[in-house]
Coordinates of C-alpha atoms and ligand atoms in Angstrom, one line a residue:
X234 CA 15.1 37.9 -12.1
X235 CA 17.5 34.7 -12.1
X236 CA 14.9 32.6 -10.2
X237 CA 12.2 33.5 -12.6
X238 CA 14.3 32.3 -15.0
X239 CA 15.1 29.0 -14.2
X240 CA 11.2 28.2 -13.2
X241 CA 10.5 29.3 -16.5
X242 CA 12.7 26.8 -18.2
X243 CA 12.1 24.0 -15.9
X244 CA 8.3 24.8 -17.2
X245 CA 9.3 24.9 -20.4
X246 CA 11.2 22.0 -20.6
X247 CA 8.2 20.0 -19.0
X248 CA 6.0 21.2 -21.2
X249 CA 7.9 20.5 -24.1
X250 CA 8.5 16.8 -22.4
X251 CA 12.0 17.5 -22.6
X252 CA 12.5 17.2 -18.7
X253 CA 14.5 14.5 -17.9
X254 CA 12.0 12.3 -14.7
X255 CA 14.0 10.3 -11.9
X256 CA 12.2 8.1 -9.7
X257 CA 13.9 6.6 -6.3
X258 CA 12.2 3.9 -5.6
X259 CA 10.7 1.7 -8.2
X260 CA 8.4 -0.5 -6.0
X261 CA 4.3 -0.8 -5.8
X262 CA 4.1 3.6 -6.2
X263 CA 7.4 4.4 -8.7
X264 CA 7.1 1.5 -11.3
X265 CA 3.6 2.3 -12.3
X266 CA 4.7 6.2 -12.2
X267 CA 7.7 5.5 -14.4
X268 CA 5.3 4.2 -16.8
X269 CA 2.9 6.8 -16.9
X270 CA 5.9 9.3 -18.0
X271 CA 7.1 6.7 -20.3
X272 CA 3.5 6.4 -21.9
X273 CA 3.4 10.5 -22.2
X274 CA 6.6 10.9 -24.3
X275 CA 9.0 11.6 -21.1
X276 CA 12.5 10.1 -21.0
X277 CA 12.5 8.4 -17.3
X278 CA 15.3 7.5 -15.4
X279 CA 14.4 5.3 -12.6
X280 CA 16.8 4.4 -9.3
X281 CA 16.3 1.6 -6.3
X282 CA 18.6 0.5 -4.2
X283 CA 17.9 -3.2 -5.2
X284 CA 19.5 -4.3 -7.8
X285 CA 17.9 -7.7 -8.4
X286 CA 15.1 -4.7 -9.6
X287 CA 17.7 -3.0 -11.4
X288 CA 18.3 -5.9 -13.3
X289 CA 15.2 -7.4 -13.5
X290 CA 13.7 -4.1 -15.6
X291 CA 17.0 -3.8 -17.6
X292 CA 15.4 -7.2 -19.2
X293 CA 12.0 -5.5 -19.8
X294 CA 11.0 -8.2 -16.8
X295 CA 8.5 -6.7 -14.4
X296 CA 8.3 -8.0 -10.8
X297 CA 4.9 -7.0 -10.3
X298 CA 1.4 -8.7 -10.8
X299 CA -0.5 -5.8 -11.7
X300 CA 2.3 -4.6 -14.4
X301 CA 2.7 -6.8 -17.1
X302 CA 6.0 -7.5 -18.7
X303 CA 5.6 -5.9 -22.0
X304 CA 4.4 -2.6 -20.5
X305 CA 8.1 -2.3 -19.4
X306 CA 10.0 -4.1 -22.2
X307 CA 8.6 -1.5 -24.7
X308 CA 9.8 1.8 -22.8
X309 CA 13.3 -0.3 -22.5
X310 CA 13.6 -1.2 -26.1
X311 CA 12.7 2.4 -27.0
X312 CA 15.1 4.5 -25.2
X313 CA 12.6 5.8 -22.7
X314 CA 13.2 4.3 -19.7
X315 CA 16.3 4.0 -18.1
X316 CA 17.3 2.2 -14.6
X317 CA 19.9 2.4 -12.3
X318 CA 21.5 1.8 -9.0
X319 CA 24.3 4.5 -9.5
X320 CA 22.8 7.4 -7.5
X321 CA 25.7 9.6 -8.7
X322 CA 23.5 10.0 -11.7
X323 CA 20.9 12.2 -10.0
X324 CA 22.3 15.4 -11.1
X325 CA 20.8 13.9 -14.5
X326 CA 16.9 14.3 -13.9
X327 CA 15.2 18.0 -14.1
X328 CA 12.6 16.1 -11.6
X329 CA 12.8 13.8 -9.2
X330 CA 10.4 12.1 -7.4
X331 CA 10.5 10.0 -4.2
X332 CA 9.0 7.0 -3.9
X333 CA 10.9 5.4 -1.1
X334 CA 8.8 3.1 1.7
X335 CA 7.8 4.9 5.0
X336 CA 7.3 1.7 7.3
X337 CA 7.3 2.0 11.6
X338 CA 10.1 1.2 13.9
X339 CA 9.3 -1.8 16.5
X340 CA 7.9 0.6 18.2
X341 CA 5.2 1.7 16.3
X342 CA 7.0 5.3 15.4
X343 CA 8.0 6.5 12.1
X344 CA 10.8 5.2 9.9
X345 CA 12.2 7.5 8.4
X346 CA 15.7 6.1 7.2
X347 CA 14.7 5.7 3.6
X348 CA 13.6 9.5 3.0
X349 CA 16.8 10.3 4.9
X350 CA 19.1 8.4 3.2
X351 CA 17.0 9.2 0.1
X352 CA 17.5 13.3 0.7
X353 CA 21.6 12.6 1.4
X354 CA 21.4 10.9 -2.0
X355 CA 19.9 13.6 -3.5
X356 CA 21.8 16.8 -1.8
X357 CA 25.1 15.3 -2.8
X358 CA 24.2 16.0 -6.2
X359 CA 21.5 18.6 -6.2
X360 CA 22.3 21.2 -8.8
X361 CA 20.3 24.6 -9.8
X362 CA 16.8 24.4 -11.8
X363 CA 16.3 20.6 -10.3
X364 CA 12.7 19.9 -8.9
X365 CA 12.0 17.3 -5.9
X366 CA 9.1 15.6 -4.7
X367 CA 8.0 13.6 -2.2
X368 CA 5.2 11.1 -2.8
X369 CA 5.8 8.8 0.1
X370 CA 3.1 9.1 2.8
X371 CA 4.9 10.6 5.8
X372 CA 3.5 13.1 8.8
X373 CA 2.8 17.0 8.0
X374 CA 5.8 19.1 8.2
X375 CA 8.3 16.1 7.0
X376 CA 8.9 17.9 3.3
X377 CA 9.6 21.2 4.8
X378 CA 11.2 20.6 8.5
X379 CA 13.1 17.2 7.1
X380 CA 14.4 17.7 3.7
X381 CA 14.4 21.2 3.2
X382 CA 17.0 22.1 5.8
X383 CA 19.1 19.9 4.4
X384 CA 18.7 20.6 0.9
X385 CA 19.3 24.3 1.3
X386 CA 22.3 23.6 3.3
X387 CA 23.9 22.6 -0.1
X388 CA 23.7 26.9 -0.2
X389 CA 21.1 26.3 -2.7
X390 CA 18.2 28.0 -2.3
X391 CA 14.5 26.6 -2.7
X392 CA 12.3 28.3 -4.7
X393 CA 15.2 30.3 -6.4
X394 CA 17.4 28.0 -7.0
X395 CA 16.1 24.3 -7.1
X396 CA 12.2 23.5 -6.0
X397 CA 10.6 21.5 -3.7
X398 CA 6.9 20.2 -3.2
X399 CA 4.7 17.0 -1.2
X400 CA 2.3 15.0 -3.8
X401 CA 0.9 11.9 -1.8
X402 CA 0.6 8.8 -4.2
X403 CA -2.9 7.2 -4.5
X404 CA -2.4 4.1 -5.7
X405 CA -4.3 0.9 -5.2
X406 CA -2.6 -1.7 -6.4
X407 CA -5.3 -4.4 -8.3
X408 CA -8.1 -1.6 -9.1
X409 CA -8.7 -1.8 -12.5
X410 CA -11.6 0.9 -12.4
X411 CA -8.8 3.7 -11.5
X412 CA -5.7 3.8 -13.0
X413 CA -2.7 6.4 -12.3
X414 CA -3.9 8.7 -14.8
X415 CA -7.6 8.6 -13.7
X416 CA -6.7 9.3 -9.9
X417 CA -6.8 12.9 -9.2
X418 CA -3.4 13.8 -7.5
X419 CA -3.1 16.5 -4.8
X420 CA 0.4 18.8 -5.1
X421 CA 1.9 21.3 -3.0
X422 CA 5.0 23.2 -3.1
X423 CA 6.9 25.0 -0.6
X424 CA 6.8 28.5 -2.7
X425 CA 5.0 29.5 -5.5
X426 CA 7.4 29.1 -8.1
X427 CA 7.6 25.1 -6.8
X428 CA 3.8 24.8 -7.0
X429 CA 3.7 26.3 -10.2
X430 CA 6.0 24.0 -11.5
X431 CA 5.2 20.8 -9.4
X432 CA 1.6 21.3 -11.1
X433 CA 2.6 21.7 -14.2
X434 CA 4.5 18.3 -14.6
X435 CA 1.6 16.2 -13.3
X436 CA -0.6 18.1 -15.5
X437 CA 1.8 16.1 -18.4
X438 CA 0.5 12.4 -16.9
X439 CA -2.9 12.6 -14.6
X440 CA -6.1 14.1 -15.9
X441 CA -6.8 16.5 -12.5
X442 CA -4.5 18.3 -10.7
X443 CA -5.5 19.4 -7.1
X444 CA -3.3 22.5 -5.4
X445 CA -3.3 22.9 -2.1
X446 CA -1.6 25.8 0.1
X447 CA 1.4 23.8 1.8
X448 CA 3.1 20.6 1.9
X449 CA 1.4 20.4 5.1
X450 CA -2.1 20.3 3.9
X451 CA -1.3 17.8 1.6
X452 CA 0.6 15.5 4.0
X453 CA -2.4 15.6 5.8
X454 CA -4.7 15.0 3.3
X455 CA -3.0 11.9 2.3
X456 CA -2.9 10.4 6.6
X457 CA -6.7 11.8 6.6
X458 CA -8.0 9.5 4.3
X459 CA -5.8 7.0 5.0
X460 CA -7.3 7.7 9.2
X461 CA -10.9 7.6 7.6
X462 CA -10.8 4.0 6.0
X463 CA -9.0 2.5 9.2
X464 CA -11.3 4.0 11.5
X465 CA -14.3 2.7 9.8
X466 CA -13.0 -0.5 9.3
X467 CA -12.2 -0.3 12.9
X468 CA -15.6 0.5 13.3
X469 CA -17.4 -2.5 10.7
X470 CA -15.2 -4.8 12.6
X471 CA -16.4 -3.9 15.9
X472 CA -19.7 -4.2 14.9
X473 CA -19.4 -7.8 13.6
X474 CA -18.2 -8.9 16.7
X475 CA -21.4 -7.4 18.4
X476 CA -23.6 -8.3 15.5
X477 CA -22.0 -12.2 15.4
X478 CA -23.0 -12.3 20.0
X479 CA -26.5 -11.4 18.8
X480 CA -26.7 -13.8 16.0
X481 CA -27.2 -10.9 13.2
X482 CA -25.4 -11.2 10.0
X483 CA -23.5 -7.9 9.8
X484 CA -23.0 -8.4 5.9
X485 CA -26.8 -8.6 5.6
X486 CA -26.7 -5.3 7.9
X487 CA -24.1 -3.5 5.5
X488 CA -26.3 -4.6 2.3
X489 CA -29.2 -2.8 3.3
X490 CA -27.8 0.1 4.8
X491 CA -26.1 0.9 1.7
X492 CA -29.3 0.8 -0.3
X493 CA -29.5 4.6 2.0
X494 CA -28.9 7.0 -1.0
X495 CA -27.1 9.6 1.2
X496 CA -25.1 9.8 4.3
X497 CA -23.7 6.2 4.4
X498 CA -20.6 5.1 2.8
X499 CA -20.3 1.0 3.3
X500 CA -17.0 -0.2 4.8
X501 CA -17.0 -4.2 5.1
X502 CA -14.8 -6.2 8.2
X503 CA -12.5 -8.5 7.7
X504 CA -9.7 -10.5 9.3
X505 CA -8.1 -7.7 10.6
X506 CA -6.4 -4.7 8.6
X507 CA -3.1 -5.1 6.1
X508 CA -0.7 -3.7 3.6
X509 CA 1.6 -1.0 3.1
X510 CA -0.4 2.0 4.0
X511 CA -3.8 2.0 6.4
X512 CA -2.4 -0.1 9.5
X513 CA 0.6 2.3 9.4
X514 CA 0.4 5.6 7.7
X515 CA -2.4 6.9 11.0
X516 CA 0.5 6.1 13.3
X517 CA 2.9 8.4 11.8
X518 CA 0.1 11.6 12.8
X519 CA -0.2 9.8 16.4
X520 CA 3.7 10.3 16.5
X521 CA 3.6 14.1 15.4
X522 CA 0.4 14.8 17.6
X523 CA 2.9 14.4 20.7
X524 CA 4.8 17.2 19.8
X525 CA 1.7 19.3 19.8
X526 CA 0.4 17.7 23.3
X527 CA -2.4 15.9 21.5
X528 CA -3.7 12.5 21.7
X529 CA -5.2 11.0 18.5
X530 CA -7.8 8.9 20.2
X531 CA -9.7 7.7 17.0
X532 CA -6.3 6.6 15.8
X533 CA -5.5 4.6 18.2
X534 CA -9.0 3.1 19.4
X535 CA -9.2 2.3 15.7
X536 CA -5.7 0.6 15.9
X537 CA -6.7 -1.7 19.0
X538 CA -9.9 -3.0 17.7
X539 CA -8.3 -4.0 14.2
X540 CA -5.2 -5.8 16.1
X541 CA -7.5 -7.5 18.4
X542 CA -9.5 -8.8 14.6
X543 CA -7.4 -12.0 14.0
X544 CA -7.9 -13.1 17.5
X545 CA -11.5 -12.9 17.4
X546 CA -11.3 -15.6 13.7
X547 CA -8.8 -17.7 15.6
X548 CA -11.6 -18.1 18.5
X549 CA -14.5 -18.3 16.1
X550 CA -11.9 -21.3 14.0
X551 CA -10.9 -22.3 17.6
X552 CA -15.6 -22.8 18.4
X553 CA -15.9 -23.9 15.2
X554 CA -13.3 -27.1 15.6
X555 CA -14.6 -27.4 19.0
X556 CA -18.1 -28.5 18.0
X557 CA -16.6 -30.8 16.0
X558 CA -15.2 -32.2 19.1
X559 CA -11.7 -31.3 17.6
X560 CA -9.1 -28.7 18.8
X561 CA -6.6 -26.7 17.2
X562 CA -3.7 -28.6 18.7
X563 CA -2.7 -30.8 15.5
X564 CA -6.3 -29.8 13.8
X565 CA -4.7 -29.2 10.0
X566 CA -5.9 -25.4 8.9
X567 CA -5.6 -24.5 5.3
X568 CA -5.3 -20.3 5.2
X569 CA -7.0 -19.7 2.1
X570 CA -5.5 -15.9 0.6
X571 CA -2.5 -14.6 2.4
X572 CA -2.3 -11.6 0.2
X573 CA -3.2 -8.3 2.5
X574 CA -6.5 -7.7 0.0
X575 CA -7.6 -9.6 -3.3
X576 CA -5.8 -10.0 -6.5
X577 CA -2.5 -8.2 -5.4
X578 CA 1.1 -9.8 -4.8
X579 CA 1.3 -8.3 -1.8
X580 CA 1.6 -10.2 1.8
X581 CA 3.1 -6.5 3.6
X582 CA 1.6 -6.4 7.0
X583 CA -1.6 -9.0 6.4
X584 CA -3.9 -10.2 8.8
X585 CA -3.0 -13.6 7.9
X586 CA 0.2 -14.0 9.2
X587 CA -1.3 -12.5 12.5
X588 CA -3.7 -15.5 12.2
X589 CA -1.2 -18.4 11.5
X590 CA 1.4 -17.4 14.0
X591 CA -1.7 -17.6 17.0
X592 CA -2.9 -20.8 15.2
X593 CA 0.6 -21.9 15.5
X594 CA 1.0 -21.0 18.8
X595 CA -1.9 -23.4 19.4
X596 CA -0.3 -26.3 17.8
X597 CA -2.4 -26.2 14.6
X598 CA -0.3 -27.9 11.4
X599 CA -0.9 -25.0 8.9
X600 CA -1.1 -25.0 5.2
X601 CA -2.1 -22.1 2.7
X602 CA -2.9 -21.6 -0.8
X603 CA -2.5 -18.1 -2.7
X604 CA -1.9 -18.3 -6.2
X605 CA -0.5 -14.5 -6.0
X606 CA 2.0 -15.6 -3.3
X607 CA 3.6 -19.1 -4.3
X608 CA 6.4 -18.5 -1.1
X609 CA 6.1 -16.8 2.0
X610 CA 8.5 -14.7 2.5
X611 CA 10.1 -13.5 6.0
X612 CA 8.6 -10.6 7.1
X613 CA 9.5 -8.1 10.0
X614 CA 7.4 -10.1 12.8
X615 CA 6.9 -13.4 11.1
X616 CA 8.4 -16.7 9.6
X617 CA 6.6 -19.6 8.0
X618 CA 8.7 -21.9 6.1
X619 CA 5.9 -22.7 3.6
X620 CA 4.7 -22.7 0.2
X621 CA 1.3 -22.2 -1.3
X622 CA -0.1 -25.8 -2.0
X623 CA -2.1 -26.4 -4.9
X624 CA -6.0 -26.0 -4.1
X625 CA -6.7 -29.9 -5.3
X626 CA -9.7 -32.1 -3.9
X627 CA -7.2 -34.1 -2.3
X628 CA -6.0 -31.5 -0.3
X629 CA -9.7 -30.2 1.2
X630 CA -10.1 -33.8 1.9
X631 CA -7.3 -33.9 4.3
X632 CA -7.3 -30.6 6.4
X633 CA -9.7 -30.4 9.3
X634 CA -10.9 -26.4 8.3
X635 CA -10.3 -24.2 6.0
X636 CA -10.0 -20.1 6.5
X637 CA -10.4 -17.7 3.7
X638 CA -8.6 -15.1 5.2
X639 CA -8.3 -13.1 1.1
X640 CA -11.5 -13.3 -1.1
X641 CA -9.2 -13.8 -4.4
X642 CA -11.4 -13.9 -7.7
X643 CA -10.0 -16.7 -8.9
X644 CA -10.6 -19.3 -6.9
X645 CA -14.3 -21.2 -6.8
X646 CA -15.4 -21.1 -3.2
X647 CA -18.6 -23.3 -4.1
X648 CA -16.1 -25.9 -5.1
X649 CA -14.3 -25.5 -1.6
X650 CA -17.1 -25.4 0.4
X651 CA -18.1 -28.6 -1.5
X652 CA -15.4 -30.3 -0.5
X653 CA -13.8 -29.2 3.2
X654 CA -15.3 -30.5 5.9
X655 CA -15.6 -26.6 7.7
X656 CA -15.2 -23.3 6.4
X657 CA -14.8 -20.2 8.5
X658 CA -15.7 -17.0 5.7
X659 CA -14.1 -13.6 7.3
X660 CA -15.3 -12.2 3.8
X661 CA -18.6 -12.9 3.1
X662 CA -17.3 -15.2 -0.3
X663 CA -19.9 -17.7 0.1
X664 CA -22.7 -15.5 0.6
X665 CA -24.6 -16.8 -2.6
X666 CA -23.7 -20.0 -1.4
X667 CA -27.2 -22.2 -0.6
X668 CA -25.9 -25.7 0.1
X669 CA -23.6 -27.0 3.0
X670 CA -24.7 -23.8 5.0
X671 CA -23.7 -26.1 7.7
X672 CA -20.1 -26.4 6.9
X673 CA -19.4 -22.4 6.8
X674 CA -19.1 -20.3 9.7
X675 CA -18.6 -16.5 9.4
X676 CA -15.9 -15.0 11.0
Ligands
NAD195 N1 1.7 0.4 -2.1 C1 0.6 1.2 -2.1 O1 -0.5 0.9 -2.4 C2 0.8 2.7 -1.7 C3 -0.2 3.6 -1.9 C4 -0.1 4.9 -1.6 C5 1.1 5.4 -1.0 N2 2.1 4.5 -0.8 C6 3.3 5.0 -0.2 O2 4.3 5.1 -1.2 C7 5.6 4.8 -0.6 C8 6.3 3.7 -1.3 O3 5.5 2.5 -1.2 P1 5.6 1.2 -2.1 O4 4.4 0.4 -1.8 O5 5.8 1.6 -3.5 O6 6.9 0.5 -1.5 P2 7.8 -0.6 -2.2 O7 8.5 -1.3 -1.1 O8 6.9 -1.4 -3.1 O9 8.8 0.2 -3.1 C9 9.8 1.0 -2.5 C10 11.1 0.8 -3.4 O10 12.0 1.7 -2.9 C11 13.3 1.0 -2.9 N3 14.2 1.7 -2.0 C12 14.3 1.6 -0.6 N4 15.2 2.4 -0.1 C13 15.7 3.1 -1.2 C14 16.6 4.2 -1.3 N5 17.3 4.6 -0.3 N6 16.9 4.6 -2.5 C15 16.2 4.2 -3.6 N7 15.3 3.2 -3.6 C16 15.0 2.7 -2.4 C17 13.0 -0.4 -2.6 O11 14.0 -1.3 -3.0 C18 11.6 -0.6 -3.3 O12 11.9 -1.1 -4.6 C19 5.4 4.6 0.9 O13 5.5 5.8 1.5 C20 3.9 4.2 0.9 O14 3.3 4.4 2.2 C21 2.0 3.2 -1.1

């Protein structure tokens, strides 16, 4: 049995830590990844189409935050990690492992050009006793109806001849209770041979393993709980609009109904939803749904409240101004966090670019500080031409209001509140705060 065979010595060679690992894609998901094979004894070859990355980790530099410099510098000097932007080399790894971003279109439908051009990359070079997976978060049905066909039409065959199988990546990027290995990982492969093998490997670098029966189930389980968090953030937000008509504090609210020791999970609003994964990963089930006639209601209900999120601060900014007897037009607004949550380098998709384009819409002269984000960057919908100012005295003396759209750790929001003139909280930072209750406004 040939096919036997060659799932035996994949296992084997996995076991013994002999298998070469490629990542594509060495961004928030593959970097940390790369690492955790490094840090088990794996030799790890990692590939990105940017070569500024390239580069950068050929140094032993890291890009990221969360992933100090050394961690990487150590697996370069040793011989374990390797990184290039020659995607000839792929018929080097025994495993390879797709990390590649899933974004949407303009129109809100999945973009699926990087797993594309990813899977051409591959299948140019795909050779017998190679295992692929995808861990990019994509709809059910996209490892077996989009890459298979076009992997087997190499005339290799999965399951015999090279293997194939869906893992979703869990990362949260800044959560220093869970790291990679900690975070159970949920692996499927297309046939039994591929599961076999796909759950051996991440046996090697995370402590549980979780099989499921298809790619299918596990592409879902990845959107589902992606679905779950934006739908009851959806439904927090809502909420805090009601709760804010009827003069009720909805953090207060959220406190004690979390002190239930059953049935309640706490979800807290916000400014409105960001990053890389819940305001677009639901969309890419709403997308498949249509082939199957189906409406995803939740999805979408859930998707119009948070969107409507930063226009309910800018008209809570735009009251708070007003009694003031200011206006936004010329009112200088310092956005304090433009990161998409706290502590991470990360500005993808975040509420607070919503927020300053409407405020500069309205004529406000806007400012931000975000000691994780010293330049804004342009994005897909937005362009500010600015640069985080320093948080000085100075500066809270001059602006008319000041937002804190990200509830970084670092910064002293007793000392802000001190010194603005108005502060409009959308996350509850200055709760413990018992003085100048006059200057903050919840949002
Ligand atoms: N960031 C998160 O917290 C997170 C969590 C869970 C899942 N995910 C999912 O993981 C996937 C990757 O997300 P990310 O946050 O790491 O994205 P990222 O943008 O940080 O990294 C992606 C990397 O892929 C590279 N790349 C793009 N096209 C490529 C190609 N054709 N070949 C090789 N490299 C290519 C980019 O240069 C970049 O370095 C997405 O599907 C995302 O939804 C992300």
């Amino acid at each position: 049995m040939e096919h036997l065979k060659i799932a035996n010595q994949l296992i084997q060679k996995v076991l013994k830590k002999k298998a070469l690992i490629g990542i594509i894609g060495l961004g928030y998901v593959g970097l940390p990844l790369v690492l955790r094979f490094c840090e088990e004894g794996f030799i790890v070859l990692g590939f990105d189409v940017d070569s500024k990355k390239v580069a950068t980790l050929k140094r032993g530099k890291s890009y990221l935050k969360s992933i100090p410099s050394p961690r990487i510098s150590k697996f370069i000097q040793s011989g374990h990690l390797n990184v290039t932007d020659d995607f000839s080399r792929l018929i080097e790894p025994d495993c390879i492992l797709i990390c590649v971003p899933t974004p949407l279109t303009e129109k809100m439908e999945p973009d699926l050009q990087y797993i594309d051009k990813t899977t051409e990359a591959i299948l140019e070079h795909l050779r017998k006793g190679q295992l692929i997976v995808l861990e990019s978060t994509s709809y059910p049905g996209t490892t077996e109806e989009l890459i298979l066909p076009k992997l087997e039409s190499t005339g290799l065959k999965v399951g015999r001849d090279f293997f194939l199988a869906f893992s979703p990546e869990r990362e949260d990027p800044g959560n220093k209770r869970f790291t990679t290995q900690q975070i159970p990982k949920v692996v499927a492969g297309v046939t039994a041979s591929c599961q076999e093998i796909v759950t051996t490997l991440y046996h090697q670098i995370i402590k549980k393993v979780v099989p499921v029966s298809s790619p299918r189930v596990a592409e879902l389980t990845k959107l589902l709980e992606n679905i779950y968090r934006s739908v009851n953030i959806a439904l927090v937000n809502e909420l805090k609009m009601l709760a804010d008509r009827m003069g009720i504090d909805i953090w207060e609210v959220i406190e004690a109904a979390s002190t239930k020791p059953f049935g309640f999970s706490p979800f807290y609003p916000g400014p409105g939803l960001g990053g890389h994964c819940i305001p677009i990963d639901p969309y890419y089930l709403s997308w498949k749904a249509r082939e199957y006639d189906f409406t995803t209601r939740f999805i979408f209900l859930a998707g119009e409240i948070n969107v409507h999120v930063p226009y309910y601060v800018v008209a809570k900014i735009q009251d708070a101004l007003n009694a003031k007897g200011k206006s936004i037009k010329g009112a200088k607004i310092l956005i304090l966090g433009v990161a998409y949550k706290k502590d991470v380098d990360d500005a993808r998709e975040t509420p607070a670019l919503s927020i300053m384009e409407l405020l500069r819409k309205k004529g406000a002269v806007l400012f931000y500080h975000d000691p994780y984000i010293p330049i804004l960057p342009r994005f897909r919908k937005h362009y500010f031409e600015l640069k985080s100012a320093p948080l000085t005295k100075q500066l809270l003396h001059r602006i008319d209001v000041a937002v804190v759209v990200t509830d970084h750790s670092c910064i002293d929001y007793a000392w802000v509140v001190k010194h603005a003139p108005l502060v409009i909280d959308t996350r509850n930072v200055t709760k413990n705060i018992k003085q100048w209750k006059k200057k903050i406004v919840k949002a």
